Tab-separated table of C-alpha atoms in Angstrom:
chain	number	residue	atom	x	y	z
Q	1	MET	CA	0.000	0.000	0.000
Q	2	ASP	CA	1.469	3.357	-0.980
Q	3	ASP	CA	1.456	6.449	1.251
Q	4	VAL	CA	-1.405	8.123	-0.566
Q	5	THR	CA	-3.664	5.051	-0.279
Q	6	ALA	CA	-2.769	4.665	3.385
Q	7	LEU	CA	-3.557	8.326	4.042
Q	8	ARG	CA	-6.952	8.053	2.354
Q	9	ALA	CA	-7.746	4.906	4.356
Q	10	LEU	CA	-6.914	6.678	7.625
Q	11	LEU	CA	-9.144	9.614	6.726
Q	12	ASN	CA	-12.148	7.595	5.526
Q	13	ASP	CA	-13.841	7.279	8.914
Q	14	SER	CA	-12.908	10.668	10.375
Q	15	ASP	CA	-13.268	13.065	7.459
Q	16	PRO	CA	-15.638	15.832	8.699
Q	17	ARG	CA	-16.548	16.627	5.076
Q	18	ALA	CA	-17.585	13.050	4.245
Q	19	GLY	CA	-20.960	13.110	2.542
Q	20	ALA	CA	-20.983	16.905	2.283
Q	21	THR	CA	-21.816	18.562	-1.016
Q	22	ALA	CA	-19.300	21.204	-2.054
Q	23	SER	CA	-20.533	24.379	-3.721
Q	24	PHE	CA	-19.553	25.112	-7.309
Q	25	PRO	CA	-17.012	27.856	-6.379
Q	26	ASP	CA	-15.409	25.450	-3.891
Q	27	ARG	CA	-15.142	22.759	-6.568
Q	28	GLN	CA	-13.739	25.243	-9.057
Q	29	ARG	CA	-11.124	26.554	-6.630
Q	30	ALA	CA	-10.070	23.003	-5.673
Q	31	ARG	CA	-9.910	21.927	-9.309
Q	32	THR	CA	-7.887	24.993	-10.261
Q	33	LYS	CA	-5.352	24.377	-7.517
Q	34	ALA	CA	-5.090	20.698	-8.443
Q	35	ILE	CA	-4.466	21.452	-12.122
Q	36	ALA	CA	-1.956	24.160	-11.275
Q	37	MET	CA	0.033	21.711	-9.132
Q	38	LEU	CA	0.494	19.240	-11.986
Q	39	ASP	CA	3.657	19.830	-13.970
Q	40	ALA	CA	5.260	17.788	-16.747
Q	41	ALA	CA	6.658	15.247	-14.266
Q	42	PRO	CA	4.472	15.288	-11.152
Q	43	ALA	CA	6.325	12.352	-9.591
Q	44	ARG	CA	9.311	14.614	-9.025
Q	45	ARG	CA	7.372	16.551	-6.385
Q	46	PRO	CA	6.176	14.876	-3.160
Q	47	LEU	CA	2.429	15.003	-2.506
Q	48	TRP	CA	3.014	15.960	1.114
Q	49	ARG	CA	6.036	18.165	1.681
Q	50	ARG	CA	5.801	18.101	5.410
Q	51	ILE	CA	3.238	17.106	8.015
Q	52	PRO	CA	3.356	19.467	10.999
Q	53	VAL	CA	4.207	17.733	14.273
Q	54	LEU	CA	3.001	19.238	17.532
Q	55	ALA	CA	4.343	18.451	20.993
Q	56	GLY	CA	2.399	15.721	22.756
Q	57	ALA	CA	0.794	14.224	19.659
Q	58	ALA	CA	1.564	10.568	19.060
Q	59	THR	CA	0.373	10.357	15.467
Q	60	LEU	CA	-0.856	13.133	13.183
Q	61	VAL	CA	-2.588	13.078	9.844
Q	62	ALA	CA	-3.040	16.435	8.078
Q	63	ALA	CA	-5.303	17.286	5.158
Q	64	THR	CA	-6.005	20.723	3.716
Q	65	THR	CA	-9.127	21.838	1.881
Q	66	ALA	CA	-9.476	25.516	1.016
Q	67	ALA	CA	-8.631	27.304	4.289
Q	68	ALA	CA	-9.181	24.356	6.659
Q	69	LEU	CA	-6.558	22.184	8.318
Q	70	VAL	CA	-7.834	18.931	9.861
Q	71	VAL	CA	-5.623	17.232	12.441
Q	72	GLY	CA	-6.384	13.795	13.898
Q	73	ALA	CA	-4.604	12.185	16.854
Q	74	ALA	CA	-4.437	8.414	17.292
Q	75	GLY	CA	-4.690	7.575	20.985
Q	76	GLY	CA	-3.703	9.748	23.932
Q	77	GLY	CA	-6.313	12.446	23.268
Q	78	PRO	CA	-6.446	15.326	20.807
Q	79	ALA	CA	-3.420	17.156	19.500
Q	80	GLY	CA	-2.487	20.514	20.956
Q	81	ILE	CA	-3.673	23.349	18.704
Q	82	PRO	CA	-2.284	26.893	18.762
Q	83	ALA	CA	-4.854	29.432	19.887
Q	84	ALA	CA	-4.200	32.031	17.198
Q	85	TYR	CA	-1.642	33.187	14.658
Q	86	ALA	CA	-2.443	36.826	14.068
Q	87	ALA	CA	-5.005	39.340	15.209
Q	88	PRO	CA	-8.185	39.537	13.097
Q	89	PRO	CA	-7.901	42.184	10.386
Q	90	ASP	CA	-9.215	45.642	11.213
Q	91	PRO	CA	-11.891	46.798	8.763
Q	92	ILE	CA	-10.859	49.689	6.566
Q	93	GLU	CA	-12.761	52.884	7.359
Q	94	VAL	CA	-15.111	54.297	4.749
Q	95	THR	CA	-16.074	57.954	4.334
Q	96	GLY	CA	-19.638	58.457	3.210
Q	97	GLY	CA	-23.213	57.581	4.012
Q	98	ALA	CA	-25.155	54.425	3.297
Q	99	PRO	CA	-24.040	52.313	0.312
Q	100	GLU	CA	-25.660	53.283	-2.983
Q	101	PRO	CA	-25.998	51.567	-6.373
Q	102	GLY	CA	-22.502	51.328	-7.836
Q	103	ALA	CA	-22.877	50.287	-11.488
Q	104	GLU	CA	-22.838	53.815	-12.938
Q	105	ARG	CA	-19.844	54.822	-10.828
Q	106	LEU	CA	-17.951	51.719	-11.978
Q	107	LEU	CA	-18.721	52.515	-15.616
Q	108	GLY	CA	-17.430	56.070	-15.101
Q	109	LEU	CA	-14.287	54.696	-13.451
Q	110	ALA	CA	-13.879	52.335	-16.421
Q	111	ASP	CA	-13.880	55.315	-18.799
Q	112	THR	CA	-11.169	56.952	-16.655
Q	113	ALA	CA	-9.131	53.711	-16.607
Q	114	ALA	CA	-9.256	53.402	-20.406
Q	115	GLU	CA	-7.457	56.749	-20.728
Q	116	GLY	CA	-4.657	55.781	-18.323
Q	117	ASP	CA	-1.269	54.134	-18.704
Q	118	ASP	CA	-0.658	50.479	-19.452
Q	119	ALA	CA	0.875	48.089	-16.929
Q	120	PRO	CA	4.496	48.982	-16.141
Q	121	GLY	CA	7.589	46.950	-16.964
Q	122	ASP	CA	8.986	45.060	-19.931
Q	123	GLY	CA	9.055	41.399	-20.886
Q	124	ASP	CA	6.478	38.632	-21.214
Q	125	VAL	CA	6.334	37.379	-17.630
Q	126	ALA	CA	3.495	38.608	-15.416
Q	127	HIS	CA	4.464	39.548	-11.867
Q	128	VAL	CA	2.036	40.418	-9.052
Q	129	SER	CA	3.223	41.307	-5.556
Q	130	SER	CA	0.653	41.460	-2.749
Q	131	THR	CA	0.267	41.227	1.006
Q	132	GLY	CA	-2.589	40.383	3.355
Q	133	GLN	CA	-4.156	37.845	5.687
Q	134	GLU	CA	-6.075	34.588	5.337
Q	135	LEU	CA	-8.167	32.738	7.905
Q	136	LEU	CA	-7.026	29.219	8.849
Q	137	THR	CA	-9.396	26.923	10.747
Q	138	VAL	CA	-8.029	23.946	12.675
Q	139	THR	CA	-9.920	20.989	14.156
Q	140	SER	CA	-8.461	18.155	16.253
Q	141	PHE	CA	-10.401	14.883	16.346
Q	142	ALA	CA	-9.865	12.659	19.365
Q	143	GLY	CA	-12.213	9.866	18.285
Q	144	GLU	CA	-13.575	8.125	15.239
Q	145	GLU	CA	-16.419	10.608	14.709
Q	146	PRO	CA	-16.293	14.413	14.938
Q	147	SER	CA	-18.094	15.896	17.931
Q	148	GLU	CA	-18.551	19.188	19.749
Q	149	ASP	CA	-15.917	18.027	22.256
Q	150	ASP	CA	-13.156	18.165	19.632
Q	151	LEU	CA	-10.727	21.060	19.875
Q	152	HIS	CA	-11.260	23.909	17.416
Q	153	SER	CA	-8.957	26.806	16.740
Q	154	VAL	CA	-8.666	29.631	14.246
Q	155	GLY	CA	-5.902	31.918	13.105
Q	156	PHE	CA	-5.528	34.867	10.770
Q	157	ILE	CA	-2.176	34.299	9.076
Q	158	PRO	CA	-0.374	37.307	7.580
Q	159	TYR	CA	1.286	36.700	4.206
Q	160	ASP	CA	3.439	38.310	1.579
Q	161	TRP	CA	2.854	36.850	-1.901
Q	162	GLN	CA	5.003	37.008	-5.021
Q	163	TYR	CA	3.542	35.462	-8.178
Q	164	TRP	CA	5.047	35.032	-11.659
Q	165	GLN	CA	3.493	33.522	-14.777
Q	166	GLY	CA	5.168	33.078	-18.165
Q	167	PRO	CA	3.392	33.029	-21.528
Q	168	GLY	CA	3.602	29.221	-21.751
Q	169	GLY	CA	2.071	28.649	-18.323
Q	170	ASP	CA	5.280	28.355	-16.312
Q	171	MET	CA	4.590	29.835	-12.892
Q	172	ARG	CA	6.160	30.443	-9.508
Q	173	GLU	CA	4.511	31.527	-6.271
Q	174	ILE	CA	6.336	32.459	-3.083
Q	175	SER	CA	4.094	32.636	-0.019
Q	176	THR	CA	5.833	33.972	3.078
Q	177	ALA	CA	3.934	33.741	6.355
Q	178	GLY	CA	4.586	36.561	8.803
Q	179	GLU	CA	5.272	36.488	12.513
Q	180	ALA	CA	2.455	35.641	14.897
Q	181	GLU	CA	0.876	38.807	16.271
Q	182	ASP	CA	-1.380	37.095	18.812
Q	183	THR	CA	0.464	34.376	20.729
Q	184	ARG	CA	-2.056	33.124	23.255
Q	185	GLY	CA	-0.946	29.576	22.427
Q	186	ASP	CA	2.521	28.068	22.562
Q	187	VAL	CA	4.952	30.207	20.546
Q	188	GLU	CA	6.801	27.203	19.135
Q	189	GLU	CA	3.542	25.645	17.983
Q	190	HIS	CA	2.714	28.907	16.230
Q	191	ARG	CA	6.093	28.783	14.527
Q	192	GLU	CA	5.526	25.189	13.375
Q	193	PHE	CA	2.292	26.089	11.610
Q	194	LEU	CA	3.549	29.393	10.246
Q	195	ASP	CA	6.589	27.664	8.784
Q	196	ASP	CA	4.363	25.068	7.154
Q	197	ARG	CA	2.225	27.754	5.550
Q	198	SER	CA	5.235	29.340	3.791
Q	199	ASP	CA	6.050	27.901	0.383
Q	200	ASP	CA	8.063	28.451	-2.801
Q	201	PHE	CA	6.225	26.580	-5.533
Q	202	GLU	CA	7.043	26.245	-9.234
Q	203	SER	CA	5.000	24.411	-11.856
Q	204	THR	CA	3.604	24.491	-15.375
Q	205	MET	CA	-0.092	25.271	-15.545
Q	206	ASP	CA	-2.587	23.379	-17.646
Q	207	GLU	CA	-3.201	25.316	-20.863
Q	208	SER	CA	-6.871	25.811	-19.904
Q	209	LEU	CA	-5.710	28.004	-16.991
Q	210	VAL	CA	-3.360	30.227	-19.024
Q	211	LEU	CA	-5.067	33.477	-19.939
Q	212	PRO	CA	-3.916	35.141	-23.190
Q	213	ARG	CA	-1.237	37.851	-23.127
Q	214	ASP	CA	-3.779	40.298	-24.567
Q	215	LEU	CA	-7.141	39.953	-22.887
Q	216	PRO	CA	-10.454	40.877	-24.511
Q	217	THR	CA	-11.310	44.530	-23.939
Q	218	ASP	CA	-15.038	44.092	-24.589
Q	219	ALA	CA	-16.792	43.443	-21.280
Q	220	ASP	CA	-19.148	40.778	-22.646
Q	221	ILE	CA	-16.323	38.847	-24.330
Q	222	LEU	CA	-14.140	39.146	-21.218
Q	223	THR	CA	-17.035	37.828	-19.101
Q	224	GLN	CA	-17.363	34.796	-21.354
Q	225	THR	CA	-13.581	34.258	-21.326
Q	226	LEU	CA	-13.582	34.256	-17.528
Q	227	LEU	CA	-16.565	31.891	-17.351
Q	228	GLU	CA	-14.750	29.478	-19.686
Q	229	TRP	CA	-11.519	29.695	-17.663
Q	230	GLY	CA	-10.339	26.232	-16.631
Q	231	ASN	CA	-12.609	24.571	-19.230
Q	232	ASP	CA	-15.616	24.930	-16.926
Q	233	ASP	CA	-17.677	26.891	-19.468
Q	234	VAL	CA	-20.356	28.025	-17.006
Q	235	PRO	CA	-23.465	29.425	-18.752
Q	236	ALA	CA	-23.822	33.145	-18.058
Q	237	ASP	CA	-27.484	32.695	-17.077
Q	238	SER	CA	-26.918	29.786	-14.666
Q	239	PRO	CA	-27.295	30.103	-10.855
Q	240	GLU	CA	-23.587	29.321	-10.504
Q	241	ALA	CA	-22.433	32.069	-12.857
Q	242	ASP	CA	-21.924	34.844	-10.282
Q	243	GLY	CA	-19.798	32.642	-8.004
Q	244	ALA	CA	-17.729	31.360	-10.924
Q	245	LEU	CA	-17.269	34.835	-12.401
Q	246	VAL	CA	-16.186	36.525	-9.173
Q	247	ASN	CA	-13.753	33.647	-8.517
Q	248	ALA	CA	-12.224	34.018	-11.995
Q	249	LEU	CA	-12.105	37.815	-11.700
Q	250	ASN	CA	-10.259	37.532	-8.378
Q	251	HIS	CA	-7.824	35.082	-9.990
Q	252	LEU	CA	-7.246	37.552	-12.811
Q	253	TYR	CA	-6.349	40.370	-10.428
Q	254	GLU	CA	-4.105	38.114	-8.319
Q	255	ASN	CA	-2.112	36.746	-11.250
Q	256	ARG	CA	-2.019	39.270	-14.078
Q	257	PRO	CA	-1.138	42.925	-14.631
Q	258	LEU	CA	-3.748	44.718	-16.716
Q	259	ASP	CA	-3.264	47.352	-19.396
Q	260	ALA	CA	-5.547	50.394	-19.492
Q	261	ASP	CA	-8.217	48.900	-21.777
Q	262	GLU	CA	-8.123	45.608	-19.854
Q	263	ARG	CA	-8.601	47.412	-16.531
Q	264	ALA	CA	-11.574	49.207	-18.040
Q	265	ALA	CA	-13.082	45.937	-19.278
Q	266	ALA	CA	-12.665	44.293	-15.853
Q	267	LEU	CA	-14.438	47.235	-14.190
Q	268	ARG	CA	-17.300	46.929	-16.669
Q	269	VAL	CA	-17.554	43.208	-15.870
Q	270	LEU	CA	-17.817	44.069	-12.168
Q	271	SER	CA	-20.487	46.682	-12.913
Q	272	GLY	CA	-22.656	43.939	-14.410
Q	273	PHE	CA	-23.182	42.102	-11.106
Q	274	ASP	CA	-26.680	42.516	-9.696
Q	275	GLY	CA	-26.690	44.612	-6.550
Q	276	VAL	CA	-23.124	45.972	-6.836
Q	277	GLU	CA	-22.815	48.934	-4.456
Q	278	TYR	CA	-20.592	51.973	-4.005
Q	279	ALA	CA	-19.675	52.219	-0.303
Q	280	GLY	CA	-17.619	55.438	-0.315
Q	281	SER	CA	-14.063	56.772	-0.239
Q	282	THR	CA	-11.429	55.049	1.865
Q	283	GLN	CA	-7.728	54.301	2.282
Q	284	ASP	CA	-6.238	50.851	1.842
Q	285	PRO	CA	-3.781	49.393	4.423
Q	286	LEU	CA	-0.933	51.131	2.552
Q	287	ALA	CA	-2.651	54.524	3.025
Q	288	ARG	CA	-3.545	54.872	-0.673
Q	289	ASP	CA	-6.773	56.719	-1.463
Q	290	GLY	CA	-9.430	54.696	-3.223
Q	291	GLU	CA	-13.095	54.113	-3.939
Q	292	LEU	CA	-14.765	51.069	-2.368
Q	293	PHE	CA	-17.323	48.866	-4.147
Q	294	GLN	CA	-18.990	45.750	-2.787
Q	295	ILE	CA	-21.095	42.826	-4.011
Q	296	ARG	CA	-22.931	40.054	-2.185
Q	297	ILE	CA	-22.649	36.600	-3.786
Q	298	ASP	CA	-24.746	33.555	-2.874
Q	299	GLU	CA	-22.421	30.571	-3.369
Q	300	GLY	CA	-24.723	27.744	-2.335
Q	301	SER	CA	-23.639	26.681	1.140
Q	302	GLN	CA	-22.521	30.179	2.054
Q	303	THR	CA	-22.968	33.847	1.192
Q	304	ASN	CA	-19.923	36.105	0.850
Q	305	GLU	CA	-19.449	39.824	0.464
Q	306	TYR	CA	-16.567	40.886	-1.779
Q	307	ARG	CA	-15.210	44.430	-1.394
Q	308	TYR	CA	-12.856	46.101	-3.870
Q	309	VAL	CA	-10.910	49.347	-3.521
Q	310	PHE	CA	-9.880	50.959	-6.813
Q	311	ASP	CA	-7.517	53.829	-7.532
Q	312	PRO	CA	-9.783	56.707	-8.682
Q	313	GLU	CA	-7.132	57.966	-11.122
Q	314	SER	CA	-6.207	54.721	-12.892
Q	315	GLY	CA	-8.911	52.179	-12.041
Q	316	ALA	CA	-6.231	49.798	-10.732
Q	317	LEU	CA	-7.265	47.411	-7.948
Q	318	LEU	CA	-5.586	48.377	-4.670
Q	319	TYR	CA	-7.304	46.069	-2.197
Q	320	ARG	CA	-9.842	43.243	-1.930
Q	321	ASP	CA	-11.410	41.475	1.025
Q	322	VAL	CA	-13.939	38.676	1.487
Q	323	THR	CA	-16.412	38.527	4.381
Q	324	LEU	CA	-18.478	35.443	5.150
Q	325	LEU	CA	-22.024	36.658	5.885
Q	326	GLU	CA	-24.028	33.434	6.075
Q	327	GLU	CA	-23.194	29.710	6.143
Q	328	GLU	CA	-24.872	26.368	6.557
Q	329	PRO	CA	-24.350	24.832	10.025
Q	330	GLY	CA	-22.031	21.879	10.432
Q	331	GLU	CA	-18.697	20.628	11.715
Q	332	SER	CA	-16.724	22.799	9.289
Q	333	SER	CA	-18.711	25.970	10.000
Q	334	LEU	CA	-17.022	28.967	11.577
Q	335	ALA	CA	-19.616	28.862	14.348
Q	336	GLN	CA	-18.050	25.561	15.445
Q	337	HIS	CA	-14.766	27.424	15.762
Q	338	GLY	CA	-16.230	30.064	18.065
Q	339	LEU	CA	-16.577	32.802	15.449
Q	340	GLU	CA	-19.699	34.909	15.050
Q	341	LEU	CA	-20.683	35.981	11.555
Q	342	PRO	CA	-19.941	38.161	9.722
Q	343	VAL	CA	-16.224	37.240	9.595
Q	344	THR	CA	-13.655	38.710	7.225
Q	345	ILE	CA	-11.910	35.548	6.036
Q	346	SER	CA	-9.243	37.139	3.810
Q	347	TYR	CA	-7.909	40.383	2.496
Q	348	ARG	CA	-5.236	41.211	-0.038
Q	349	THR	CA	-3.453	44.495	-0.738
Q	350	PHE	CA	-1.887	44.736	-4.192
Q	351	VAL	CA	1.581	46.246	-3.967
Q	352	TRP	CA	2.821	46.028	-7.582
Q	353	SER	CA	1.825	44.343	-10.815
Q	354	GLY	CA	3.580	44.533	-14.154
Q	355	TRP	CA	5.795	42.744	-16.638
Q	356	VAL	CA	9.310	41.380	-16.077
Q	357	ASN	CA	11.778	39.479	-18.260
Q	358	GLY	CA	11.944	36.199	-16.342
Q	359	ILE	CA	10.283	34.184	-13.608
Q	360	GLY	CA	11.791	35.268	-10.301
Q	361	ASP	CA	12.698	38.760	-11.537
Q	362	ARG	CA	11.462	41.697	-9.489
Q	363	PRO	CA	11.017	45.320	-10.571
């Protein structure tokens, strides 16, 4: 029996997600990550780089899905779980009254963006540098079945990200986890998990995930391109379309610099979401002035609010966060981890995006 088969066998009876139905955005995100991790010779890379070992745990099995880490202990009680990794993110302050319809403002910002400068830099390799936080949920199972007596913990992990993508799909992502800001648990245990969350990953993406060097500048065509990203080809009038489109749009911003006409087209795509709102003027965590827009997306098992801060002069995305507003109850719910909704589960501040000559080059 190989390691992968053995791992699956161990998880069969204790998987808290067994029998659960994943939403379409969850399936798309998982599929995208899986495809991106396959290179020309996948056997050269181990499936599990390292399983974190905590003091006092006899045997540990780790599995990650989205932002959840599941830890099981065989005998001797549950594993020790750090209490927190970083303080929850402070919401950015907004100047203005109640949110108002935002489509017209986004279309006006798109016109401004179209008259601006193209993405900086030379070369054919896309480079995006960003910083932010992501929520990690941790559950320790002491028995064969999950129960309310199992230990639950959460942490907001600060990151710096560097991402490169070449025209043929070659990519590299460096994720650097920051120091723990809230150390109510054991400091060494914090360090173990923070070290495990840092990574320097290189691969060749499946061709279905490689967006063209020149993106469509017509909003309708760009929408269709994003809905077809990853060969999913989600119909624009389907109930899953909004979740798929916002996921692909976020991927676009996280992985590609955009020229002036492309920025304008992306803003027009965002303006097409039902219920998009303008929330007011604000400053991002880097003290840059911007205009904040927000949309509420029903993604099946949960409802999220996505907020975007754009530069009013160029239309460039400065900041994005995601807040979980509603969720179905269950073992994997944030309520089980002691969190009361709404919870901001991630934010990302975009530091620089542009073109460089080679993967690993920085401006």
